[in-house]
Amino acid sequence: MIAMKVLSLFDWMSCWMVALERAWVKVDTYYSSEIDNHAIKVSEKNYPNIIRLGDVNKWRDWDLWEIDLIIWWSPCQWFSFAWKQLAFDDPRSKLFFTMVDIIEHYKPKYFLLENVKMKQEFKDIISSYMWVQPIEINSNLVSAQNRKRFYWTNIPNIKHPEDLKINLKNILEEDKNINYIDEFKNCVRKNVIDIDL
């Protein structure tokens, strides 16, 4: 496999780098665009060789060569059902169009966009710019969290992951002084949440 040149927008703590490593994807160069100082510090500690580009709004100043993969999870709060759903009327959500400009400029072989489950009209707008329909994947298939997300990508042969049947008790560390399961069950009961432990 040829090592890839990767551009990660809204890179946060470089979690995409973690994902690429776990997927055995060889990375030649990893460019990170992130402005949150706390996230950058974590990324710098774990991945000191990442090339940090800063603010995505200044992308025209970047001097990059042949990007193989562009990945991003754009600001999602204003698409989310949990928020006001202002979508493209919010300046942060409008950054989606900045990413479209970046893709059109660099023309990567592959792209991958992740975002929250959202109204059909918002999903349709994003799909029209990405030229693909999203794949919906719930992270509860591979982790102890219920997290439905859309993934727009042109990477071929993407399939739903196998259900690993992971729940809370699979990820808690043992502490003889604390019964985490009972503590969590009490919290769940108080908040009337239905969850399989």
PDB file of C-alpha atoms in Angstrom:
ATOM      1  CA  MET A   1       0.000   0.000   0.000  1.00  0.00           C
ATOM      2  CA  ILE A   2       1.288   3.450  -0.927  1.00  0.00           C
ATOM      3  CA  ALA A   3       1.591   5.866   1.999  1.00  0.00           C
ATOM      4  CA  MET A   4      -0.989   8.622   1.776  1.00  0.00           C
ATOM      5  CA  LYS A   5      -0.829  12.380   2.146  1.00  0.00           C
ATOM      6  CA  VAL A   6      -3.740  13.266   4.403  1.00  0.00           C
ATOM      7  CA  LEU A   7      -5.362  16.624   5.108  1.00  0.00           C
ATOM      8  CA  SER A   8      -7.554  16.653   8.226  1.00  0.00           C
ATOM      9  CA  LEU A   9      -9.813  19.680   8.663  1.00  0.00           C
ATOM     10  CA  PHE A  10     -11.149  20.504  12.131  1.00  0.00           C
ATOM     11  CA  ASP A  11      -8.637  17.933  13.284  1.00  0.00           C
ATOM     12  CA  TRP A  12      -9.341  18.393  16.997  1.00  0.00           C
ATOM     13  CA  MET A  13      -6.970  16.013  18.842  1.00  0.00           C
ATOM     14  CA  SER A  14      -6.023  14.194  15.610  1.00  0.00           C
ATOM     15  CA  CYS A  15      -8.491  11.377  16.206  1.00  0.00           C
ATOM     16  CA  TRP A  16      -8.504  10.685  12.460  1.00  0.00           C
ATOM     17  CA  MET A  17      -4.816   9.799  12.800  1.00  0.00           C
ATOM     18  CA  VAL A  18      -5.761   7.276  15.462  1.00  0.00           C
ATOM     19  CA  ALA A  19      -8.418   5.841  13.129  1.00  0.00           C
ATOM     20  CA  LEU A  20      -6.002   5.598  10.207  1.00  0.00           C
ATOM     21  CA  GLU A  21      -3.454   3.781  12.361  1.00  0.00           C
ATOM     22  CA  ARG A  22      -6.065   1.309  13.574  1.00  0.00           C
ATOM     23  CA  ALA A  23      -7.181   0.733   9.980  1.00  0.00           C
ATOM     24  CA  TRP A  24      -3.551   0.015   8.999  1.00  0.00           C
ATOM     25  CA  VAL A  25      -3.495   2.924   6.564  1.00  0.00           C
ATOM     26  CA  LYS A  26       0.054   4.098   5.882  1.00  0.00           C
ATOM     27  CA  VAL A  27       0.398   7.860   6.230  1.00  0.00           C
ATOM     28  CA  ASP A  28       3.283   9.662   4.548  1.00  0.00           C
ATOM     29  CA  THR A  29       2.281  13.176   5.625  1.00  0.00           C
ATOM     30  CA  TYR A  30      -0.569  14.280   7.859  1.00  0.00           C
ATOM     31  CA  TYR A  31      -1.657  17.919   7.693  1.00  0.00           C
ATOM     32  CA  SER A  32      -3.835  19.202  10.509  1.00  0.00           C
ATOM     33  CA  SER A  33      -6.086  22.268  10.477  1.00  0.00           C
ATOM     34  CA  GLU A  34      -7.202  23.094  14.010  1.00  0.00           C
ATOM     35  CA  ILE A  35      -7.470  26.252  16.140  1.00  0.00           C
ATOM     36  CA  ASP A  36      -8.425  24.919  19.600  1.00  0.00           C
ATOM     37  CA  ASN A  37      -5.282  25.266  21.728  1.00  0.00           C
ATOM     38  CA  HIS A  38      -6.202  22.501  24.176  1.00  0.00           C
ATOM     39  CA  ALA A  39      -6.856  20.020  21.372  1.00  0.00           C
ATOM     40  CA  ILE A  40      -3.625  21.032  19.635  1.00  0.00           C
ATOM     41  CA  LYS A  41      -1.621  20.379  22.826  1.00  0.00           C
ATOM     42  CA  VAL A  42      -2.992  16.838  23.053  1.00  0.00           C
ATOM     43  CA  SER A  43      -2.268  16.254  19.365  1.00  0.00           C
ATOM     44  CA  GLU A  44       1.274  17.630  19.703  1.00  0.00           C
ATOM     45  CA  LYS A  45       1.995  15.249  22.581  1.00  0.00           C
ATOM     46  CA  ASN A  46       0.688  12.190  20.730  1.00  0.00           C
ATOM     47  CA  TYR A  47       1.760  13.115  17.189  1.00  0.00           C
ATOM     48  CA  PRO A  48       4.652  15.597  17.204  1.00  0.00           C
ATOM     49  CA  ASN A  49       5.377  15.029  13.477  1.00  0.00           C
ATOM     50  CA  ILE A  50       2.005  16.252  12.247  1.00  0.00           C
ATOM     51  CA  ILE A  51       2.211  19.406  10.114  1.00  0.00           C
ATOM     52  CA  ARG A  52      -0.090  21.983  11.682  1.00  0.00           C
ATOM     53  CA  LEU A  53      -1.746  24.481   9.360  1.00  0.00           C
ATOM     54  CA  GLY A  54      -3.935  26.478  11.733  1.00  0.00           C
ATOM     55  CA  ASP A  55      -7.189  28.167  10.765  1.00  0.00           C
ATOM     56  CA  VAL A  56      -9.148  26.539   7.936  1.00  0.00           C
ATOM     57  CA  ASN A  57     -10.264  29.998   6.797  1.00  0.00           C
ATOM     58  CA  LYS A  58      -6.681  30.710   5.744  1.00  0.00           C
ATOM     59  CA  TRP A  59      -6.459  27.659   3.514  1.00  0.00           C
ATOM     60  CA  ARG A  60      -5.515  29.701   0.444  1.00  0.00           C
ATOM     61  CA  ASP A  61      -2.180  30.443   2.146  1.00  0.00           C
ATOM     62  CA  TRP A  62      -1.380  26.737   2.433  1.00  0.00           C
ATOM     63  CA  ASP A  63       1.180  25.423  -0.016  1.00  0.00           C
ATOM     64  CA  LEU A  64       0.390  21.706  -0.143  1.00  0.00           C
ATOM     65  CA  TRP A  65       1.159  19.103  -2.777  1.00  0.00           C
ATOM     66  CA  GLU A  66      -1.098  16.328  -4.037  1.00  0.00           C
ATOM     67  CA  ILE A  67      -3.422  15.415  -1.198  1.00  0.00           C
ATOM     68  CA  ASP A  68      -4.651  11.794  -1.362  1.00  0.00           C
ATOM     69  CA  LEU A  69      -7.322  12.003   1.340  1.00  0.00           C
ATOM     70  CA  ILE A  70      -9.238  14.902   2.868  1.00  0.00           C
ATOM     71  CA  ILE A  71     -11.146  14.079   6.033  1.00  0.00           C
ATOM     72  CA  TRP A  72     -13.195  16.273   8.311  1.00  0.00           C
ATOM     73  CA  TRP A  73     -15.970  16.491  10.820  1.00  0.00           C
ATOM     74  CA  SER A  74     -17.280  19.974  10.376  1.00  0.00           C
ATOM     75  CA  PRO A  75     -18.966  21.958  13.177  1.00  0.00           C
ATOM     76  CA  CYS A  76     -22.144  20.032  13.816  1.00  0.00           C
ATOM     77  CA  GLN A  77     -24.046  21.778  16.602  1.00  0.00           C
ATOM     78  CA  TRP A  78     -26.299  23.730  14.272  1.00  0.00           C
ATOM     79  CA  PHE A  79     -27.303  20.662  12.257  1.00  0.00           C
ATOM     80  CA  SER A  80     -28.075  18.618  15.363  1.00  0.00           C
ATOM     81  CA  PHE A  81     -31.598  17.843  16.535  1.00  0.00           C
ATOM     82  CA  ALA A  82     -30.335  18.726  20.026  1.00  0.00           C
ATOM     83  CA  TRP A  83     -29.692  22.360  19.011  1.00  0.00           C
ATOM     84  CA  LYS A  84     -31.563  25.096  17.121  1.00  0.00           C
ATOM     85  CA  GLN A  85     -30.984  23.591  13.659  1.00  0.00           C
ATOM     86  CA  LEU A  86     -29.969  26.882  12.091  1.00  0.00           C
ATOM     87  CA  ALA A  87     -27.829  24.829   9.706  1.00  0.00           C
ATOM     88  CA  PHE A  88     -26.311  26.958   6.960  1.00  0.00           C
ATOM     89  CA  ASP A  89     -27.659  30.148   8.538  1.00  0.00           C
ATOM     90  CA  ASP A  90     -25.006  29.779  11.251  1.00  0.00           C
ATOM     91  CA  PRO A  91     -21.444  30.979  10.440  1.00  0.00           C
ATOM     92  CA  ARG A  92     -19.866  27.768  11.803  1.00  0.00           C
ATOM     93  CA  SER A  93     -22.017  25.545   9.629  1.00  0.00           C
ATOM     94  CA  LYS A  94     -21.189  27.698   6.605  1.00  0.00           C
ATOM     95  CA  LEU A  95     -17.634  26.388   6.970  1.00  0.00           C
ATOM     96  CA  PHE A  96     -18.938  23.390   5.042  1.00  0.00           C
ATOM     97  CA  PHE A  97     -18.657  25.518   1.892  1.00  0.00           C
ATOM     98  CA  THR A  98     -15.047  26.345   2.761  1.00  0.00           C
ATOM     99  CA  MET A  99     -14.389  22.621   2.791  1.00  0.00           C
ATOM    100  CA  VAL A 100     -16.081  22.244  -0.581  1.00  0.00           C
ATOM    101  CA  ASP A 101     -13.700  24.906  -1.946  1.00  0.00           C
ATOM    102  CA  ILE A 102     -10.727  23.024  -0.480  1.00  0.00           C
ATOM    103  CA  ILE A 103     -11.813  19.753  -2.077  1.00  0.00           C
ATOM    104  CA  GLU A 104     -12.354  21.418  -5.441  1.00  0.00           C
ATOM    105  CA  HIS A 105      -8.897  22.991  -5.195  1.00  0.00           C
ATOM    106  CA  TYR A 106      -6.905  19.921  -4.148  1.00  0.00           C
ATOM    107  CA  LYS A 107      -9.015  17.285  -5.918  1.00  0.00           C
ATOM    108  CA  PRO A 108      -8.026  14.451  -3.556  1.00  0.00           C
ATOM    109  CA  LYS A 109      -8.408  10.853  -4.620  1.00  0.00           C
ATOM    110  CA  TYR A 110     -10.616  10.255  -1.574  1.00  0.00           C
ATOM    111  CA  PHE A 111     -12.678  12.287   0.870  1.00  0.00           C
ATOM    112  CA  LEU A 112     -14.552  11.459   4.048  1.00  0.00           C
ATOM    113  CA  LEU A 113     -16.965  13.778   5.856  1.00  0.00           C
ATOM    114  CA  GLU A 114     -18.623  12.919   9.168  1.00  0.00           C
ATOM    115  CA  ASN A 115     -21.529  14.794  10.727  1.00  0.00           C
ATOM    116  CA  VAL A 116     -24.522  14.292  13.000  1.00  0.00           C
ATOM    117  CA  LYS A 117     -27.883  12.897  12.025  1.00  0.00           C
ATOM    118  CA  MET A 118     -29.846  15.875  10.714  1.00  0.00           C
ATOM    119  CA  LYS A 119     -32.961  16.963   8.852  1.00  0.00           C
ATOM    120  CA  GLN A 120     -33.400  15.522   5.382  1.00  0.00           C
ATOM    121  CA  GLU A 121     -33.178  18.955   3.755  1.00  0.00           C
ATOM    122  CA  PHE A 122     -29.745  19.620   5.293  1.00  0.00           C
ATOM    123  CA  LYS A 123     -28.556  16.149   4.359  1.00  0.00           C
ATOM    124  CA  ASP A 124     -29.720  16.679   0.777  1.00  0.00           C
ATOM    125  CA  ILE A 125     -27.782  19.949   0.462  1.00  0.00           C
ATOM    126  CA  ILE A 126     -24.557  18.329   1.679  1.00  0.00           C
ATOM    127  CA  SER A 127     -25.105  15.306  -0.593  1.00  0.00           C
ATOM    128  CA  SER A 128     -25.610  17.568  -3.606  1.00  0.00           C
ATOM    129  CA  TYR A 129     -22.175  19.134  -3.045  1.00  0.00           C
ATOM    130  CA  MET A 130     -20.437  15.852  -2.226  1.00  0.00           C
ATOM    131  CA  TRP A 131     -22.006  13.948  -5.144  1.00  0.00           C
ATOM    132  CA  VAL A 132     -22.660  10.956  -2.883  1.00  0.00           C
ATOM    133  CA  GLN A 133     -25.331   9.867  -0.440  1.00  0.00           C
ATOM    134  CA  PRO A 134     -24.235   9.390   3.174  1.00  0.00           C
ATOM    135  CA  ILE A 135     -23.922   6.119   4.989  1.00  0.00           C
ATOM    136  CA  GLU A 136     -25.525   6.103   8.440  1.00  0.00           C
ATOM    137  CA  ILE A 137     -23.513   4.265  11.078  1.00  0.00           C
ATOM    138  CA  ASN A 138     -24.250   4.058  14.781  1.00  0.00           C
ATOM    139  CA  SER A 139     -21.126   3.855  16.926  1.00  0.00           C
ATOM    140  CA  ASN A 140     -22.931   1.461  19.260  1.00  0.00           C
ATOM    141  CA  LEU A 141     -21.849  -1.280  16.858  1.00  0.00           C
ATOM    142  CA  VAL A 142     -18.216  -0.851  17.897  1.00  0.00           C
ATOM    143  CA  SER A 143     -18.325   1.025  21.211  1.00  0.00           C
ATOM    144  CA  ALA A 144     -20.361   1.578  24.364  1.00  0.00           C
ATOM    145  CA  GLN A 145     -22.089   4.692  23.052  1.00  0.00           C
ATOM    146  CA  ASN A 146     -25.221   5.343  21.058  1.00  0.00           C
ATOM    147  CA  ARG A 147     -23.955   7.792  18.421  1.00  0.00           C
ATOM    148  CA  LYS A 148     -25.680   7.931  15.048  1.00  0.00           C
ATOM    149  CA  ARG A 149     -23.631   9.728  12.408  1.00  0.00           C
ATOM    150  CA  PHE A 150     -23.668  10.300   8.655  1.00  0.00           C
ATOM    151  CA  TYR A 151     -20.542   9.621   6.577  1.00  0.00           C
ATOM    152  CA  TRP A 152     -20.171  11.025   3.067  1.00  0.00           C
ATOM    153  CA  THR A 153     -17.302   9.397   1.203  1.00  0.00           C
ATOM    154  CA  ASN A 154     -16.068   8.234  -2.177  1.00  0.00           C
ATOM    155  CA  ILE A 155     -13.929   5.504  -0.601  1.00  0.00           C
ATOM    156  CA  PRO A 156     -15.107   2.283  -2.257  1.00  0.00           C
ATOM    157  CA  ASN A 157     -16.583  -0.769  -0.536  1.00  0.00           C
ATOM    158  CA  ILE A 158     -17.521   0.884   2.748  1.00  0.00           C
ATOM    159  CA  LYS A 159     -19.680  -1.479   4.814  1.00  0.00           C
ATOM    160  CA  HIS A 160     -21.393  -1.275   8.165  1.00  0.00           C
ATOM    161  CA  PRO A 161     -19.120  -2.562  10.921  1.00  0.00           C
ATOM    162  CA  GLU A 162     -19.980  -5.806  12.630  1.00  0.00           C
ATOM    163  CA  ASP A 163     -21.844  -5.416  15.923  1.00  0.00           C
ATOM    164  CA  LEU A 164     -19.236  -6.157  18.592  1.00  0.00           C
ATOM    165  CA  LYS A 165     -21.935  -6.052  21.304  1.00  0.00           C
ATOM    166  CA  ILE A 166     -19.905  -3.771  23.549  1.00  0.00           C
ATOM    167  CA  ASN A 167     -21.689  -2.220  26.519  1.00  0.00           C
ATOM    168  CA  LEU A 168     -20.699  -0.192  29.551  1.00  0.00           C
ATOM    169  CA  LYS A 169     -19.424  -3.059  31.690  1.00  0.00           C
ATOM    170  CA  ASN A 170     -16.989  -4.009  28.903  1.00  0.00           C
ATOM    171  CA  ILE A 171     -15.117  -0.711  29.141  1.00  0.00           C
ATOM    172  CA  LEU A 172     -15.140   0.109  32.862  1.00  0.00           C
ATOM    173  CA  GLU A 173     -11.950  -0.491  34.836  1.00  0.00           C
ATOM    174  CA  GLU A 174     -12.246  -2.421  38.051  1.00  0.00           C
ATOM    175  CA  ASP A 175     -11.920  -0.588  41.351  1.00  0.00           C
ATOM    176  CA  LYS A 176     -12.617  -2.599  44.485  1.00  0.00           C
ATOM    177  CA  ASN A 177     -13.842   0.523  46.252  1.00  0.00           C
ATOM    178  CA  ILE A 178     -16.424   1.523  43.640  1.00  0.00           C
ATOM    179  CA  ASN A 179     -19.178  -0.456  42.006  1.00  0.00           C
ATOM    180  CA  TYR A 180     -19.382   1.495  38.751  1.00  0.00           C
ATOM    181  CA  ILE A 181     -22.237  -0.541  37.336  1.00  0.00           C
ATOM    182  CA  ASP A 182     -24.470   0.114  40.359  1.00  0.00           C
ATOM    183  CA  GLU A 183     -23.497   3.785  40.394  1.00  0.00           C
ATOM    184  CA  PHE A 184     -24.342   4.117  36.714  1.00  0.00           C
ATOM    185  CA  LYS A 185     -27.618   2.221  37.105  1.00  0.00           C
ATOM    186  CA  ASN A 186     -28.636   4.632  39.871  1.00  0.00           C
ATOM    187  CA  CYS A 187     -27.812   7.570  37.621  1.00  0.00           C
ATOM    188  CA  VAL A 188     -29.772   6.025  34.759  1.00  0.00           C
ATOM    189  CA  ARG A 189     -32.812   5.386  36.948  1.00  0.00           C
ATOM    190  CA  LYS A 190     -32.812   8.981  38.197  1.00  0.00           C
ATOM    191  CA  ASN A 191     -32.684  10.285  34.630  1.00  0.00           C
ATOM    192  CA  VAL A 192     -35.159   7.726  33.240  1.00  0.00           C
ATOM    193  CA  ILE A 193     -32.764   6.501  30.561  1.00  0.00           C
ATOM    194  CA  ASP A 194     -33.207   3.108  28.995  1.00  0.00           C
ATOM    195  CA  ILE A 195     -29.835   1.465  28.467  1.00  0.00           C
ATOM    196  CA  ASP A 196     -28.600  -2.097  28.203  1.00  0.00           C
ATOM    197  CA  LEU A 197     -25.890  -2.795  30.763  1.00  0.00           C
TER     198      LEU A 197
END
